[in-house]
C-alpha cells in the first residue's frame, strides 16, 4: 500500500516527464490506429466487394469481337468465365455543366457487377442508363431524369434508371492525362445492347472482353501465356491486355492503400522510439534522485524484485493510459477524418469504421516495452548492498567532447558553446532523445509540406511541359 502511494507521489513530482511519456504513447497508438484503420477499411471493403461482385481479373481490348472469339477465350485453360462488352465515349450536354461519360454496353453482367445505390435493378430489356452516382450528384441528376448524350456523332436521350458504383472503377479519373478524379467532368454509365441499337443503328462493335480466372493467384508465366493465347485468337484485332495490377481503376487504389500502410508504420515507429527513450531517461533520473530511498527500502527488507516491480508500474500505468486513450479516440476522430478525405478520391459503396486489430497488438507492445524499459532502468539502483546504495553516488567522469579533439576549433568557440558541448557529451541519452525528437518533427513537416510541393511541381511539369496543348479532339470510330 505504501509503495502504491509512493508511486502516485513520484508521478506527480515528475508530472511533466510522465506527461511526455503518456503523450508519445498516445500518439503512437492514435496515429497507427487511425491510419492503419483506414488501410483496413479500404483494403477489406474493396477485397470483399471484388469477391461479391465477381470482378474480372483480366481485361482484353480488341475490335469487332464476336461470339466465336468469346467462346474460344472461354475454352482456354485457367479461364472460369468471360464477358464481352462495348466501351464507348460520350459527352453530356447539361446546361453549362458538360461532361464526358464512358458507356459500358452489355446485356449480361455476370462479371464486375455494379452496386445499385438507388433506382431500379439492372435490366437489359429496359431502355435507359444506369449512371455513376458521384457524377450524377455533381450534375444534380436524379433517378427518373432524362439526360442528353452525344455518342458516335449522334445525340441520344436516355432516362436515368438508377445510380451505381462499379468495382472496376474504385479510382476513376476518366482520362489518362488526369492525375486526380474530376467527378464533374468525367463519369461512366451502363446501357444494354438493345438500348444502344435502338438509339444508334450500328452493328456489333464489342471491343472488350472481361475474364474471370480459376485461380486468383496465377503466376506471371501463366498470365503471359494467357496473353499469347488471346492474342492468337483475336489476331490483328488484338489491341491490349491488362490485369488488375495495371488496370488503373483498381491498381491505383491498391497502390494507395499500401502507401497508407507504410505511413502508419513509419510515423508510429518514430513516436514509439521517443516514448521508450523518454521513459528510460525519466526512470534513470528518478532512480538516481531516490537512491537513498531505495537503500532504506532494501534495509527494511524489501526485495530487489519488489522494488523493480514498484518502479516498473510507473511505466506500465502511464503507457497503458496513453495507449487505451489512443485506441478509443482514433477510430472516431483521425480515422473518420481520413475517411472523409479519401471519399473524394475513391469510390466504395460503404466505408465502415473498423477497430484495427493490429493496433491492439501495437498498443500491447508499447505498454510491454515501456514496462520492460522501466524495469531495466532500475538495475543501476538495486544492484548494490543497502549501505552502499544509501551513500551518495560518485559523480560521473566528464567525457571529452568530440569537438575538443580539434584544438583550433575548440579555441575559437565561446565559453557558452564549450559548456553546451560538455553537457551534451556528459548526457548522451538526453542528447539522443533531443536529436530524434527534432528529426521526427522535421520528418513529419517535410512529409506534409513536401507532399504538397511535390504534387504542385508534378502538376506544373505534366501540364506545363509534357502536355502543352489547350484542347483535345477525339475522333469517332466511324
XYZ file of C-alpha atoms in Angstrom:
478
model
C 0.000 0.000 0.000
C 2.808 2.387 0.926
C 4.623 1.735 -2.363
C 1.445 2.487 -4.319
C 1.126 5.873 -2.595
C 4.815 6.492 -3.253
C 4.294 5.710 -6.947
C 1.499 8.290 -7.196
C 3.662 10.903 -5.405
C 6.561 10.172 -7.758
C 4.314 10.521 -10.772
C 3.091 13.882 -9.560
C 6.608 15.058 -8.778
C 7.788 14.143 -12.290
C 4.469 15.008 -13.923
C 5.974 16.799 -16.935
C 8.221 13.857 -17.818
C 5.410 11.339 -17.349
C 3.052 13.561 -19.332
C 5.542 13.405 -22.209
C 5.607 9.598 -21.947
C 1.805 9.458 -21.907
C 1.625 11.789 -24.917
C 4.132 9.838 -27.019
C 2.441 6.518 -26.155
C -0.923 8.061 -27.034
C 0.347 9.461 -30.342
C 1.983 6.154 -31.293
C -1.263 4.221 -30.892
C -3.501 7.092 -32.060
C -1.667 7.598 -35.361
C -1.207 3.884 -36.020
C -4.792 3.019 -35.130
C -6.231 5.876 -37.216
C -4.125 5.397 -40.353
C -3.983 1.596 -40.163
C -7.727 1.540 -39.520
C -8.178 3.478 -42.761
C -5.959 0.929 -44.533
C -8.005 -1.988 -43.166
C -11.283 -0.302 -44.098
C -10.189 0.457 -47.663
C -8.498 -2.882 -48.321
C -11.045 -5.160 -46.644
C -14.035 -3.338 -48.150
C -12.513 -3.409 -51.648
C -11.428 -7.057 -51.348
C -14.903 -8.097 -50.251
C -16.571 -6.035 -52.973
C -14.390 -7.551 -55.705
C -15.401 -11.020 -54.493
C -19.110 -10.243 -54.073
C -19.343 -8.536 -57.478
C -17.400 -11.321 -59.235
C -15.000 -8.730 -60.642
C -12.838 -9.786 -63.591
C -9.117 -10.449 -63.315
C -8.195 -9.740 -66.939
C -9.371 -7.162 -69.500
C -8.653 -7.721 -73.208
C -9.158 -4.936 -75.727
C -9.755 -5.530 -79.411
C -12.082 -4.666 -82.307
C -15.184 -6.391 -83.656
C -15.162 -9.124 -81.016
C -17.570 -11.936 -81.951
C -19.356 -14.666 -80.013
C -16.916 -17.200 -81.506
C -13.998 -15.180 -80.132
C -15.638 -15.149 -76.712
C -16.249 -18.912 -76.828
C -12.629 -19.585 -77.850
C -11.299 -17.481 -74.986
C -13.599 -19.232 -72.519
C -12.164 -22.639 -73.543
C -8.633 -21.607 -72.548
C -7.018 -23.180 -69.512
C -7.453 -21.303 -66.237
C -10.406 -19.260 -67.611
C -13.515 -19.602 -65.449
C -15.878 -17.127 -67.107
C -15.905 -14.432 -69.785
C -17.949 -11.404 -70.744
C -17.843 -9.306 -73.928
C -18.874 -5.670 -73.950
C -18.645 -2.401 -75.821
C -16.909 0.587 -74.277
C -17.733 3.921 -75.907
C -17.077 7.550 -75.147
C -19.963 10.012 -74.996
C -20.384 13.640 -73.990
C -23.085 15.007 -71.718
C -24.989 18.182 -72.514
C -26.341 19.510 -69.238
C -26.847 23.302 -69.349
C -23.435 24.837 -68.551
C -22.040 21.660 -66.927
C -20.747 19.477 -69.731
C -19.004 16.181 -69.034
C -17.562 13.028 -70.578
C -19.281 9.684 -69.969
C -17.747 6.260 -70.597
C -20.562 3.977 -71.754
C -20.233 0.263 -70.944
C -22.660 -1.604 -73.190
C -23.648 -5.093 -72.093
C -26.706 -7.326 -71.776
C -25.397 -9.948 -69.359
C -23.473 -8.554 -66.433
C -22.155 -11.695 -64.813
C -18.704 -10.175 -64.170
C -17.828 -6.881 -62.427
C -21.407 -6.427 -61.278
C -22.119 -2.811 -60.271
C -23.649 -1.840 -56.943
C -27.078 -0.256 -57.360
C -27.079 2.711 -54.978
C -30.572 3.914 -55.882
C -33.145 3.255 -58.562
C -34.084 0.095 -60.441
C -32.133 -3.125 -60.646
C -30.250 -3.518 -63.926
C -32.492 -4.928 -66.673
C -31.142 -5.463 -70.200
C -34.678 -5.194 -71.614
C -35.170 -1.756 -70.154
C -34.351 1.375 -72.108
C -32.145 3.903 -70.290
C -28.868 4.270 -68.432
C -27.502 3.400 -65.005
C -25.228 6.332 -64.170
C -22.172 6.805 -61.899
C -23.528 8.124 -58.589
C -20.947 10.843 -57.874
C -21.086 12.152 -61.453
C -24.857 12.385 -61.149
C -24.554 14.282 -57.853
C -22.182 16.844 -59.376
C -24.641 17.451 -62.240
C -27.694 17.347 -59.977
C -29.098 14.369 -61.899
C -31.614 12.144 -60.121
C -33.239 8.803 -60.865
C -36.026 9.327 -63.408
C -34.360 12.328 -65.105
C -33.615 12.303 -68.825
C -30.111 13.221 -69.994
C -28.797 14.054 -73.453
C -25.617 12.333 -74.634
C -23.658 12.727 -77.854
C -22.189 9.385 -78.950
C -20.696 8.482 -82.358
C -21.819 11.856 -83.682
C -25.481 11.430 -82.726
C -27.484 12.914 -79.871
C -29.472 10.434 -77.799
C -31.810 10.957 -74.866
C -31.688 8.379 -72.082
C -33.689 8.033 -68.902
C -31.658 7.532 -65.741
C -32.924 4.243 -64.316
C -30.511 4.066 -61.430
C -27.310 5.325 -59.824
C -24.402 2.890 -59.497
C -20.833 2.348 -58.366
C -18.655 -0.104 -60.288
C -15.918 -2.257 -58.698
C -13.837 -1.741 -61.871
C -13.593 1.972 -61.106
C -12.531 2.200 -57.464
C -10.312 5.053 -58.659
C -11.872 6.753 -61.677
C -10.233 9.689 -63.432
C -11.872 9.223 -66.831
C -8.804 10.400 -68.735
C -5.276 9.051 -68.938
C -3.956 12.600 -68.566
C -5.816 13.290 -65.302
C -3.928 12.783 -62.054
C -6.958 13.088 -59.766
C -10.659 12.277 -60.159
C -12.807 15.064 -61.579
C -16.357 13.935 -60.847
C -17.841 16.971 -62.513
C -16.088 16.305 -65.793
C -15.835 12.514 -66.024
C -18.338 9.750 -65.313
C -19.472 6.369 -66.550
C -22.720 4.548 -67.177
C -24.116 1.166 -68.198
C -26.624 0.616 -71.003
C -27.886 -2.545 -72.685
C -27.103 -3.610 -76.249
C -30.804 -3.274 -77.119
C -30.763 0.306 -75.898
C -27.629 1.045 -77.948
C -29.093 -0.478 -81.121
C -32.312 1.456 -80.609
C -30.623 4.826 -80.408
C -27.526 4.102 -82.519
C -28.262 1.829 -85.508
C -24.832 0.215 -85.698
C -23.661 -3.379 -85.955
C -21.881 -5.149 -83.122
C -18.781 -3.158 -82.137
C -17.813 -5.025 -78.993
C -14.262 -4.066 -78.114
C -13.527 -5.520 -74.681
C -13.519 -8.963 -73.041
C -13.518 -9.447 -69.284
C -12.040 -12.699 -67.965
C -12.529 -14.331 -64.579
C -9.735 -16.759 -63.700
C -9.992 -20.084 -61.899
C -7.003 -19.179 -59.759
C -6.820 -15.638 -58.346
C -3.067 -16.013 -57.683
C -1.787 -17.060 -61.089
C 1.924 -16.847 -61.754
C 3.309 -14.253 -64.136
C 4.277 -17.022 -66.571
C 0.682 -18.286 -66.757
C -0.626 -14.757 -67.289
C 1.894 -14.221 -70.098
C 0.774 -17.473 -71.719
C -2.872 -16.384 -71.443
C -1.976 -13.127 -73.165
C -0.302 -15.022 -76.043
C -3.313 -17.328 -76.414
C -5.814 -14.457 -76.549
C -3.608 -12.586 -78.991
C -3.589 -15.656 -81.244
C -7.396 -15.850 -81.106
C -8.009 -12.201 -81.980
C -5.085 -11.843 -84.354
C -4.720 -8.345 -85.809
C -7.827 -7.235 -83.907
C -5.994 -7.595 -80.572
C -5.016 -4.224 -79.081
C -4.428 -4.609 -75.359
C -4.179 -6.886 -72.304
C -4.480 -5.743 -68.694
C -4.753 -7.477 -65.350
C -5.646 -5.930 -62.010
C -2.054 -4.778 -61.453
C -2.219 -2.392 -64.431
C -5.957 -1.747 -64.726
C -5.923 1.865 -63.496
C -9.343 1.786 -61.854
C -8.144 -0.921 -59.427
C -4.323 -0.759 -59.352
C -4.075 2.902 -58.289
C -6.484 2.218 -55.433
C -4.405 -0.667 -54.050
C -1.148 1.259 -54.509
C -2.634 3.988 -52.341
C -3.644 1.526 -49.616
C -0.062 0.197 -49.500
C 1.246 3.769 -49.144
C -1.174 4.351 -46.261
C 0.127 1.230 -44.515
C 3.743 2.400 -44.873
C 2.868 5.831 -43.437
C 1.178 4.252 -40.406
C 4.229 2.139 -39.613
C 6.751 4.942 -40.202
C 5.060 7.647 -38.103
C 4.160 5.299 -35.253
C 7.703 3.921 -35.093
C 9.094 7.429 -34.500
C 6.747 8.124 -31.563
C 7.252 4.642 -30.136
C 11.018 5.159 -30.122
C 10.551 8.544 -28.442
C 8.361 7.060 -25.715
C 10.947 4.353 -24.962
C 13.840 6.824 -24.836
C 11.843 9.264 -22.692
C 10.788 6.656 -20.157
C 14.338 5.306 -19.968
C 15.710 8.774 -19.261
C 12.937 9.605 -16.769
C 13.257 6.373 -14.807
C 17.050 6.571 -14.610
C 16.820 10.134 -13.341
C 14.220 9.076 -10.742
C 16.386 6.155 -9.605
C 19.391 8.454 -9.185
C 17.468 11.010 -7.106
C 15.799 8.295 -4.993
C 18.955 6.310 -4.392
C 18.774 6.857 -0.627
C 15.082 5.820 -0.509
C 15.893 2.615 -2.380
C 18.669 1.875 0.127
C 16.236 2.377 3.036
C 13.663 0.091 1.380
C 16.301 -2.611 0.923
C 17.416 -2.197 4.558
C 13.766 -2.614 5.694
C 13.606 -5.969 3.901
C 12.102 -5.103 0.506
C 13.415 -7.486 -2.095
C 15.036 -6.355 -5.319
C 12.102 -7.897 -7.213
C 9.531 -5.853 -5.249
C 11.447 -2.608 -5.840
C 11.800 -3.406 -9.540
C 8.054 -4.112 -9.809
C 7.285 -0.851 -7.995
C 9.220 1.263 -10.476
C 8.018 -0.815 -13.427
C 4.429 0.077 -12.540
C 5.211 3.715 -13.338
C 5.934 2.839 -16.951
C 3.053 0.360 -17.089
C 0.356 2.729 -15.786
C 1.363 5.770 -17.842
C 1.858 3.908 -21.127
C -1.352 1.901 -20.589
C -3.410 5.068 -20.084
C -1.943 6.674 -23.219
C -2.400 3.520 -25.338
C -6.020 2.963 -24.256
C -6.960 6.577 -24.944
C -5.321 6.322 -28.381
C -7.223 3.112 -29.202
C -10.584 4.558 -28.121
C -10.254 8.021 -29.654
C -8.597 7.232 -33.024
C -11.496 5.455 -34.833
C -13.908 8.324 -34.207
C -11.541 11.232 -34.858
C -8.458 10.653 -37.013
C -9.835 7.640 -38.887
C -13.191 9.321 -39.570
C -11.424 12.472 -40.792
C -9.161 10.462 -43.122
C -12.137 8.504 -44.491
C -13.913 11.771 -45.326
C -10.820 12.865 -47.264
C -10.458 9.571 -49.169
C -14.143 9.557 -50.141
C -13.466 12.423 -52.530
C -10.871 10.350 -54.416
C -12.115 6.758 -54.294
C -15.488 5.097 -54.896
C -16.501 2.500 -52.317
C -20.189 1.967 -51.670
C -19.578 1.688 -47.923
C -16.872 2.963 -45.569
C -17.244 1.079 -42.264
C -15.280 2.320 -39.253
C -13.413 -0.763 -38.071
C -11.327 -1.252 -34.955
C -7.870 -2.130 -36.217
C -6.838 -5.442 -34.604
C -3.171 -4.836 -35.321
C -3.446 -1.540 -33.396
C -4.376 -3.522 -30.283
C -1.220 -5.598 -30.757
C 0.844 -2.411 -31.192
C -0.705 -0.920 -28.044
C 0.149 -4.045 -26.041
C 3.682 -3.999 -27.478
C 4.178 -0.344 -26.479
C 2.933 -1.000 -22.934
C 5.177 -4.049 -22.570
C 8.210 -2.212 -23.980
C 7.678 0.760 -21.657
C 7.241 -1.570 -18.677
C 10.341 -3.556 -19.600
C 12.338 -0.362 -20.132
C 11.275 0.866 -16.680
C 12.305 -2.446 -15.133
C 15.712 -2.415 -16.801
C 16.306 1.207 -15.754
C 16.139 0.209 -12.072
C 19.107 -2.138 -12.360
C 21.629 0.598 -11.537
C 19.846 1.404 -8.265
C 19.255 -2.042 -6.798
C 22.436 -3.902 -7.654
C 24.353 -2.764 -4.522
C 24.013 -3.567 -0.819
C 21.718 -1.265 1.256
C 24.593 0.567 2.981
C 26.297 1.301 -0.345
C 23.024 2.314 -2.002
C 22.281 4.900 0.723
C 25.587 6.680 0.095
C 25.786 9.495 -2.427
C 26.687 8.245 -5.874
C 30.091 9.290 -7.144
C 29.829 11.868 -9.934
C 30.315 10.647 -13.472
C 33.647 11.410 -15.077
C 33.384 14.086 -17.709
C 33.536 12.793 -21.234
C 35.640 14.669 -23.674
C 33.517 16.256 -26.421
C 34.405 15.269 -29.971
C 34.848 18.932 -30.863
C 37.538 19.306 -28.169
C 39.701 16.859 -30.086
C 40.057 19.527 -32.762
C 42.170 22.146 -30.895
C 41.916 25.065 -33.326
C 38.105 24.725 -33.491
C 37.736 24.363 -29.715
C 39.764 27.531 -29.062
C 37.601 29.752 -31.228
C 34.388 28.621 -29.510
C 32.949 30.844 -26.808
C 32.554 29.609 -23.208
C 28.811 29.070 -23.707
C 29.361 26.810 -26.696
C 32.099 24.865 -24.880
C 29.793 24.355 -21.902
C 26.953 23.158 -24.216
C 29.230 20.596 -25.880
C 30.454 19.356 -22.473
C 26.863 18.900 -21.227
C 25.851 17.047 -24.364
C 28.856 14.743 -24.040
C 28.011 14.167 -20.374
C 24.306 13.413 -21.015
C 24.390 11.484 -24.242
C 20.976 9.858 -23.796
C 19.206 13.193 -23.424
C 21.092 14.460 -26.438
C 19.977 11.442 -28.483
C 16.360 11.969 -27.373
C 16.536 15.598 -28.456
C 18.041 14.704 -31.834
C 15.413 12.022 -32.519
C 12.607 14.359 -31.403
C 13.734 17.132 -33.733
C 14.415 14.665 -36.562
C 10.958 13.103 -36.159
C 9.272 16.508 -36.113
C 11.172 17.595 -39.207
C 10.256 14.326 -40.927
C 6.562 14.986 -40.340
C 6.892 18.602 -41.503
C 8.850 17.626 -44.592
C 6.361 14.868 -45.399
C 3.411 17.253 -45.056
C 4.756 20.307 -46.871
C 6.950 18.248 -49.220
C 3.981 16.232 -50.448
C 2.106 19.415 -51.290
C 5.120 20.888 -53.106
C 5.760 17.613 -54.974
C 2.173 17.420 -56.224
C 2.248 21.069 -57.271
C 5.544 20.539 -59.111
C 4.225 17.377 -60.791
C 1.123 19.254 -61.900
C 3.217 22.067 -63.396
C 5.603 19.569 -65.021
C 2.841 17.461 -66.574
C 0.570 20.238 -67.790
C 3.301 22.797 -68.397
C 5.969 20.706 -70.131
C 4.566 17.328 -71.206
C 1.006 18.263 -72.185
C 1.246 21.672 -73.803
C -1.998 21.539 -75.785
C -5.022 23.632 -74.855
C -7.691 21.325 -76.250
C -8.052 17.702 -77.326
C -10.147 16.327 -80.213
C -11.368 12.716 -80.108
C -12.463 11.245 -83.453
C -15.365 8.814 -83.636
C -14.820 5.271 -84.878
C -16.896 5.960 -87.980
